[in-house]
Amino acid sequence: MQQTFRLVIDCPDQVGLVAAVSQFLASHNATIIEASHHTDQQTGRFFMRHEIRADSLPLSLEAFRGLFEPIARQYDMHWRLTDSHQKQKVALLASKESHCLNDLLHRWHTHELHCDIPCIIANHPHLQQFADWYDIPFHWVDFEALGKQQAFADIQKLLNHYHVDLTVLARFMQILPDTLCTELAGKAINIHHSFLPSFAGARPYQQAYERGVKLIGATCHYVTSDLDEGPIIEQEVMRISHSDTAADMVRKGKNCEKQALANGVRYHLEDRVIIHQHKTVVFA
């Protein structure tokens, strides 16, 4: 994969901003292979993502950061610069259902997801078979034996031990405590098996079936202390008909869950997501 630097900017919209960034890149002979801009008219915020060929620059990542810092201060930027060759460490958390976990593992194994997976953490021991297949360390956290407080303390220790950059709840059916949500803000992704905010809570597909819906879906979002209300990254939808049973909805819904979660994780890994208040800007 071609090495690139990703420059992501969030700042007040103002005259001369794009010109200043473009002039800086041109002065260092940067080759831009992808450029995305967006202005939020309501809040007056400007968002930018540039992907730059690393071999076109006579600068290291750190040198680039140092030279760009004065421009960032001038325009009051929240910004980051990342190297596509530096893989993020992604921990996968799962419960009884394995379809999202297995899908992410397959996409990682086939290099669709450019990351490292240092561990899989689950509250059901049978999921170890998938970790063993991919030769990934597996940790079973027994919530019943430990109690929720100790179980989450153990999970937090594991995330710190593996220096995890991103935590993915691949149908992990435990509610994270507020303290952990705060620590993982912007660094934890969940998949919800309904098209939020409709049919939240237990048995969403049965609820959808009873209401006779024509579309079902899944929502991939960042984890916050407000359950299933974090900034939405991606949603997937599928049309159904009166002939579909509740079981059909579950089967089709699983495909939505897998696709939405995989896309959301990929967008995050590729620095395509900017969190803005309670929503996101996604340069997909």
Short mmCIF file of C-alpha atoms in Angstrom, two decimals:
data_model
loop_
_atom_site.label_atom_id
_atom_site.label_comp_id
_atom_site.label_asym_id
_atom_site.label_seq_id
_atom_site.Cartn_x
_atom_site.Cartn_y
_atom_site.Cartn_z
CA MET A 1 0.00 0.00 0.00
CA GLN A 2 1.30 3.43 -0.95
CA GLN A 3 2.48 5.42 2.05
CA THR A 4 0.58 8.65 2.61
CA PHE A 5 0.33 11.40 5.19
CA ARG A 6 -3.21 12.36 6.22
CA LEU A 7 -3.81 15.96 7.22
CA VAL A 8 -7.17 16.42 8.96
CA ILE A 9 -8.35 19.88 10.04
CA ASP A 10 -11.32 21.26 11.99
CA CYS A 11 -11.40 25.02 12.56
CA PRO A 12 -13.53 28.18 12.24
CA ASP A 13 -14.34 28.94 8.62
CA GLN A 14 -12.43 31.98 7.42
CA VAL A 15 -11.07 33.66 4.29
CA GLY A 16 -7.63 32.48 3.19
CA LEU A 17 -7.68 29.19 5.05
CA VAL A 18 -7.62 26.86 2.03
CA ALA A 19 -5.08 29.07 0.29
CA ALA A 20 -2.74 28.97 3.29
CA VAL A 21 -2.83 25.18 3.49
CA SER A 22 -2.46 24.80 -0.28
CA GLN A 23 0.46 27.21 -0.41
CA PHE A 24 2.21 25.36 2.42
CA LEU A 25 1.82 22.01 0.65
CA ALA A 26 2.89 23.43 -2.72
CA SER A 27 5.97 25.04 -1.19
CA HIS A 28 7.12 21.56 -0.12
CA ASN A 29 6.23 19.91 -3.47
CA ALA A 30 3.48 17.82 -1.87
CA THR A 31 1.44 15.61 -4.18
CA ILE A 32 -2.19 15.55 -3.01
CA ILE A 33 -3.93 12.34 -4.03
CA GLU A 34 -7.22 13.03 -2.25
CA ALA A 35 -8.76 16.28 -0.98
CA SER A 36 -12.05 16.81 0.84
CA HIS A 37 -13.59 20.02 2.23
CA HIS A 38 -16.82 20.81 4.03
CA THR A 39 -18.26 23.87 5.76
CA ASP A 40 -21.01 23.55 8.37
CA GLN A 41 -23.14 26.60 7.63
CA GLN A 42 -24.93 26.49 10.98
CA THR A 43 -21.85 26.43 13.20
CA GLY A 44 -19.37 28.15 10.90
CA ARG A 45 -16.86 25.31 11.16
CA PHE A 46 -14.62 24.20 8.31
CA PHE A 47 -13.42 20.62 7.86
CA MET A 48 -10.63 19.40 5.62
CA ARG A 49 -8.91 16.10 4.88
CA HIS A 50 -5.92 15.90 2.53
CA GLU A 51 -4.10 12.69 1.70
CA ILE A 52 -0.55 13.36 0.54
CA ARG A 53 2.02 11.06 -1.03
CA ALA A 54 4.73 10.67 1.59
CA ASP A 55 7.47 10.15 -1.00
CA SER A 56 6.66 13.52 -2.60
CA LEU A 57 7.76 15.38 0.52
CA PRO A 58 11.31 16.14 1.64
CA LEU A 59 9.95 16.12 5.21
CA SER A 60 9.48 13.54 7.92
CA LEU A 61 6.18 13.38 9.78
CA GLU A 62 7.63 15.26 12.75
CA ALA A 63 9.27 17.91 10.55
CA PHE A 64 5.94 18.43 8.77
CA ARG A 65 4.18 18.89 12.11
CA GLY A 66 6.75 21.41 13.28
CA LEU A 67 6.57 23.53 10.13
CA PHE A 68 2.77 23.41 9.96
CA GLU A 69 2.21 24.39 13.60
CA PRO A 70 2.39 28.20 13.01
CA ILE A 71 -0.37 27.96 10.37
CA ALA A 72 -2.45 25.82 12.71
CA ARG A 73 -2.13 28.43 15.46
CA GLN A 74 -2.93 31.30 13.08
CA TYR A 75 -6.22 29.72 12.02
CA ASP A 76 -7.12 28.19 15.40
CA MET A 77 -7.07 24.65 14.03
CA HIS A 78 -7.81 21.38 15.70
CA TRP A 79 -5.68 19.17 13.50
CA ARG A 80 -3.85 15.90 13.20
CA LEU A 81 -1.28 14.46 10.83
CA THR A 82 -0.94 10.70 10.58
CA ASP A 83 1.13 8.20 8.61
CA SER A 84 -0.82 5.51 6.75
CA HIS A 85 1.97 3.00 7.45
CA GLN A 86 1.58 3.34 11.21
CA LYS A 87 -1.05 0.76 12.06
CA GLN A 88 -3.51 1.41 14.87
CA LYS A 89 -4.00 -1.27 17.51
CA VAL A 90 -7.62 -2.42 17.57
CA ALA A 91 -9.15 -4.49 20.38
CA LEU A 92 -12.30 -6.45 19.54
CA LEU A 93 -14.91 -6.99 22.26
CA ALA A 94 -17.66 -9.52 21.70
CA SER A 95 -20.37 -11.51 23.42
CA LYS A 96 -22.41 -14.51 22.32
CA GLU A 97 -23.07 -13.50 18.70
CA SER A 98 -20.02 -14.00 16.47
CA HIS A 99 -21.00 -12.62 13.05
CA CYS A 100 -19.55 -9.12 13.49
CA LEU A 101 -16.41 -10.44 15.17
CA ASN A 102 -15.79 -13.01 12.47
CA ASP A 103 -16.46 -10.51 9.69
CA LEU A 104 -13.93 -8.00 11.07
CA LEU A 105 -11.34 -10.74 11.55
CA HIS A 106 -11.76 -11.88 7.95
CA ARG A 107 -11.47 -8.32 6.62
CA TRP A 108 -8.34 -7.80 8.74
CA HIS A 109 -6.85 -11.11 7.57
CA THR A 110 -7.41 -10.18 3.92
CA HIS A 111 -5.89 -6.69 4.48
CA GLU A 112 -9.13 -4.82 3.92
CA LEU A 113 -8.70 -3.31 7.39
CA HIS A 114 -5.22 -1.84 7.80
CA CYS A 115 -4.57 -2.30 11.52
CA ASP A 116 -3.18 -4.64 14.15
CA ILE A 117 -5.48 -6.69 16.38
CA PRO A 118 -3.50 -7.42 19.56
CA CYS A 119 -6.38 -9.04 21.47
CA ILE A 120 -9.96 -10.25 21.51
CA ILE A 121 -11.91 -9.81 24.74
CA ALA A 122 -15.21 -11.59 25.32
CA ASN A 123 -17.63 -12.47 28.07
CA HIS A 124 -18.38 -15.84 26.48
CA PRO A 125 -15.55 -18.40 26.32
CA HIS A 126 -16.74 -20.14 23.14
CA LEU A 127 -15.46 -17.22 21.05
CA GLN A 128 -11.89 -18.35 21.70
CA GLN A 129 -12.17 -20.64 18.67
CA PHE A 130 -12.12 -17.59 16.39
CA ALA A 131 -9.15 -16.05 18.17
CA ASP A 132 -7.26 -19.35 17.93
CA TRP A 133 -8.01 -19.62 14.21
CA TYR A 134 -6.43 -16.20 13.58
CA ASP A 135 -3.71 -16.69 16.22
CA ILE A 136 -4.78 -13.69 18.31
CA PRO A 137 -4.54 -13.59 22.14
CA PHE A 138 -7.96 -14.23 23.69
CA HIS A 139 -9.20 -13.05 27.08
CA TRP A 140 -12.41 -14.35 28.63
CA VAL A 141 -13.81 -11.95 31.21
CA ASP A 142 -16.38 -13.81 33.31
CA PHE A 143 -18.91 -11.14 34.30
CA GLU A 144 -20.97 -13.56 36.36
CA ALA A 145 -18.05 -14.63 38.52
CA LEU A 146 -16.34 -11.25 38.78
CA GLY A 147 -19.26 -8.84 38.87
CA LYS A 148 -19.53 -5.91 36.48
CA GLN A 149 -17.25 -3.53 38.35
CA GLN A 150 -14.31 -5.93 38.51
CA ALA A 151 -14.96 -7.26 35.01
CA PHE A 152 -14.72 -3.80 33.48
CA ALA A 153 -11.67 -3.02 35.61
CA ASP A 154 -10.02 -6.11 34.07
CA ILE A 155 -11.04 -5.02 30.57
CA GLN A 156 -9.58 -1.58 31.17
CA LYS A 157 -6.29 -3.14 32.31
CA LEU A 158 -6.18 -5.27 29.17
CA LEU A 159 -6.77 -2.27 26.90
CA ASN A 160 -3.97 -0.40 28.65
CA HIS A 161 -1.67 -3.45 28.58
CA TYR A 162 -2.02 -3.79 24.80
CA HIS A 163 -1.77 -0.01 24.23
CA VAL A 164 -5.03 -0.11 22.29
CA ASP A 165 -5.83 2.81 19.99
CA LEU A 166 -9.37 1.78 19.05
CA THR A 167 -11.86 -0.43 20.89
CA VAL A 168 -14.57 -2.03 18.76
CA LEU A 169 -17.69 -3.46 20.36
CA ALA A 170 -18.51 -6.21 17.86
CA ARG A 171 -21.91 -7.00 19.38
CA PHE A 172 -20.50 -6.81 22.91
CA MET A 173 -23.69 -6.91 24.95
CA GLN A 174 -22.53 -5.16 28.10
CA ILE A 175 -23.04 -1.48 28.90
CA LEU A 176 -19.73 0.28 29.45
CA PRO A 177 -19.49 2.32 32.66
CA ASP A 178 -19.37 6.09 32.35
CA THR A 179 -15.73 6.26 33.46
CA LEU A 180 -14.65 3.92 30.67
CA CYS A 181 -16.81 5.77 28.13
CA THR A 182 -15.06 8.99 29.10
CA GLU A 183 -11.61 7.43 28.80
CA LEU A 184 -12.44 5.96 25.38
CA ALA A 185 -14.19 9.05 23.99
CA GLY A 186 -13.69 9.11 20.24
CA LYS A 187 -11.75 5.84 20.45
CA ALA A 188 -14.54 3.27 20.85
CA ILE A 189 -17.01 2.16 18.17
CA ASN A 190 -20.23 0.20 18.65
CA ILE A 191 -22.75 -1.41 16.33
CA HIS A 192 -26.43 -1.25 17.19
CA HIS A 193 -28.74 -3.74 15.60
CA SER A 194 -31.43 -1.28 14.60
CA PHE A 195 -31.75 1.89 12.60
CA LEU A 196 -31.39 4.27 15.55
CA PRO A 197 -33.30 5.78 17.20
CA SER A 198 -36.09 3.43 16.16
CA PHE A 199 -36.55 0.13 17.98
CA ALA A 200 -33.90 0.56 20.64
CA GLY A 201 -33.60 -1.91 23.49
CA ALA A 202 -34.45 -5.61 23.52
CA ARG A 203 -35.58 -7.61 20.48
CA PRO A 204 -35.46 -4.79 17.92
CA TYR A 205 -36.21 -7.05 14.96
CA GLN A 206 -39.31 -8.42 16.69
CA GLN A 207 -40.38 -4.83 17.36
CA ALA A 208 -39.82 -3.99 13.70
CA TYR A 209 -41.74 -7.06 12.58
CA GLU A 210 -44.70 -6.20 14.79
CA ARG A 211 -44.78 -2.67 13.35
CA GLY A 212 -44.67 -3.94 9.76
CA VAL A 213 -41.66 -1.87 8.74
CA LYS A 214 -40.40 -1.86 5.15
CA LEU A 215 -36.80 -1.01 5.91
CA ILE A 216 -34.48 -2.38 8.55
CA GLY A 217 -30.93 -1.34 9.28
CA ALA A 218 -27.98 -1.03 11.62
CA THR A 219 -26.13 1.93 13.10
CA CYS A 220 -22.39 2.23 13.73
CA HIS A 221 -21.55 4.97 16.21
CA TYR A 222 -19.01 6.16 18.74
CA VAL A 223 -19.54 5.03 22.31
CA THR A 224 -20.70 7.62 24.84
CA SER A 225 -22.22 7.46 28.29
CA ASP A 226 -25.61 8.12 26.65
CA LEU A 227 -26.49 4.58 25.62
CA ASP A 228 -26.66 4.11 21.83
CA GLU A 229 -26.76 7.88 21.26
CA GLY A 230 -23.14 8.57 20.32
CA PRO A 231 -22.13 10.34 17.09
CA ILE A 232 -23.17 8.20 14.12
CA ILE A 233 -20.42 7.14 11.70
CA GLU A 234 -22.29 4.86 9.32
CA GLN A 235 -25.71 3.32 8.78
CA GLU A 236 -26.74 0.45 6.57
CA VAL A 237 -30.30 -0.24 5.43
CA MET A 238 -32.10 -3.11 3.67
CA ARG A 239 -35.57 -3.29 2.17
CA ILE A 240 -37.91 -6.03 3.34
CA SER A 241 -41.49 -7.01 2.57
CA HIS A 242 -44.61 -8.35 4.24
CA SER A 243 -43.44 -11.88 3.45
CA ASP A 244 -40.34 -11.58 5.65
CA THR A 245 -40.63 -13.19 9.04
CA ALA A 246 -38.93 -11.96 12.20
CA ALA A 247 -36.27 -14.64 11.59
CA ASP A 248 -35.73 -13.28 8.06
CA MET A 249 -35.22 -9.83 9.55
CA VAL A 250 -32.61 -11.15 11.96
CA ARG A 251 -30.76 -12.86 9.11
CA LYS A 252 -30.85 -9.81 6.86
CA GLY A 253 -30.17 -7.49 9.76
CA LYS A 254 -26.92 -9.29 10.52
CA ASN A 255 -25.68 -8.37 7.05
CA CYS A 256 -26.49 -4.74 7.77
CA GLU A 257 -24.64 -4.92 11.08
CA LYS A 258 -21.52 -6.42 9.52
CA GLN A 259 -21.38 -3.92 6.67
CA ALA A 260 -22.06 -0.84 8.79
CA LEU A 261 -19.51 -1.83 11.42
CA ALA A 262 -16.81 -2.70 8.88
CA ASN A 263 -17.30 0.61 7.06
CA GLY A 264 -17.31 2.60 10.28
CA VAL A 265 -14.10 0.97 11.51
CA ARG A 266 -12.39 1.50 8.15
CA TYR A 267 -13.40 5.16 8.01
CA HIS A 268 -11.96 5.68 11.49
CA LEU A 269 -8.72 3.85 10.69
CA GLU A 270 -8.26 5.95 7.55
CA ASP A 271 -8.82 9.24 9.43
CA ARG A 272 -11.98 9.96 7.47
CA VAL A 273 -14.13 10.84 10.50
CA ILE A 274 -14.25 14.15 12.35
CA ILE A 275 -16.49 14.35 15.42
CA HIS A 276 -18.37 17.64 15.54
CA GLN A 277 -20.65 18.21 18.52
CA HIS A 278 -23.14 15.31 18.52
CA LYS A 279 -22.54 14.21 14.92
CA THR A 280 -19.73 13.45 12.52
CA VAL A 281 -18.28 14.63 9.25
CA VAL A 282 -17.29 11.54 7.27
CA PHE A 283 -15.15 11.96 4.14
CA ALA A 284 -15.94 8.51 2.76
#
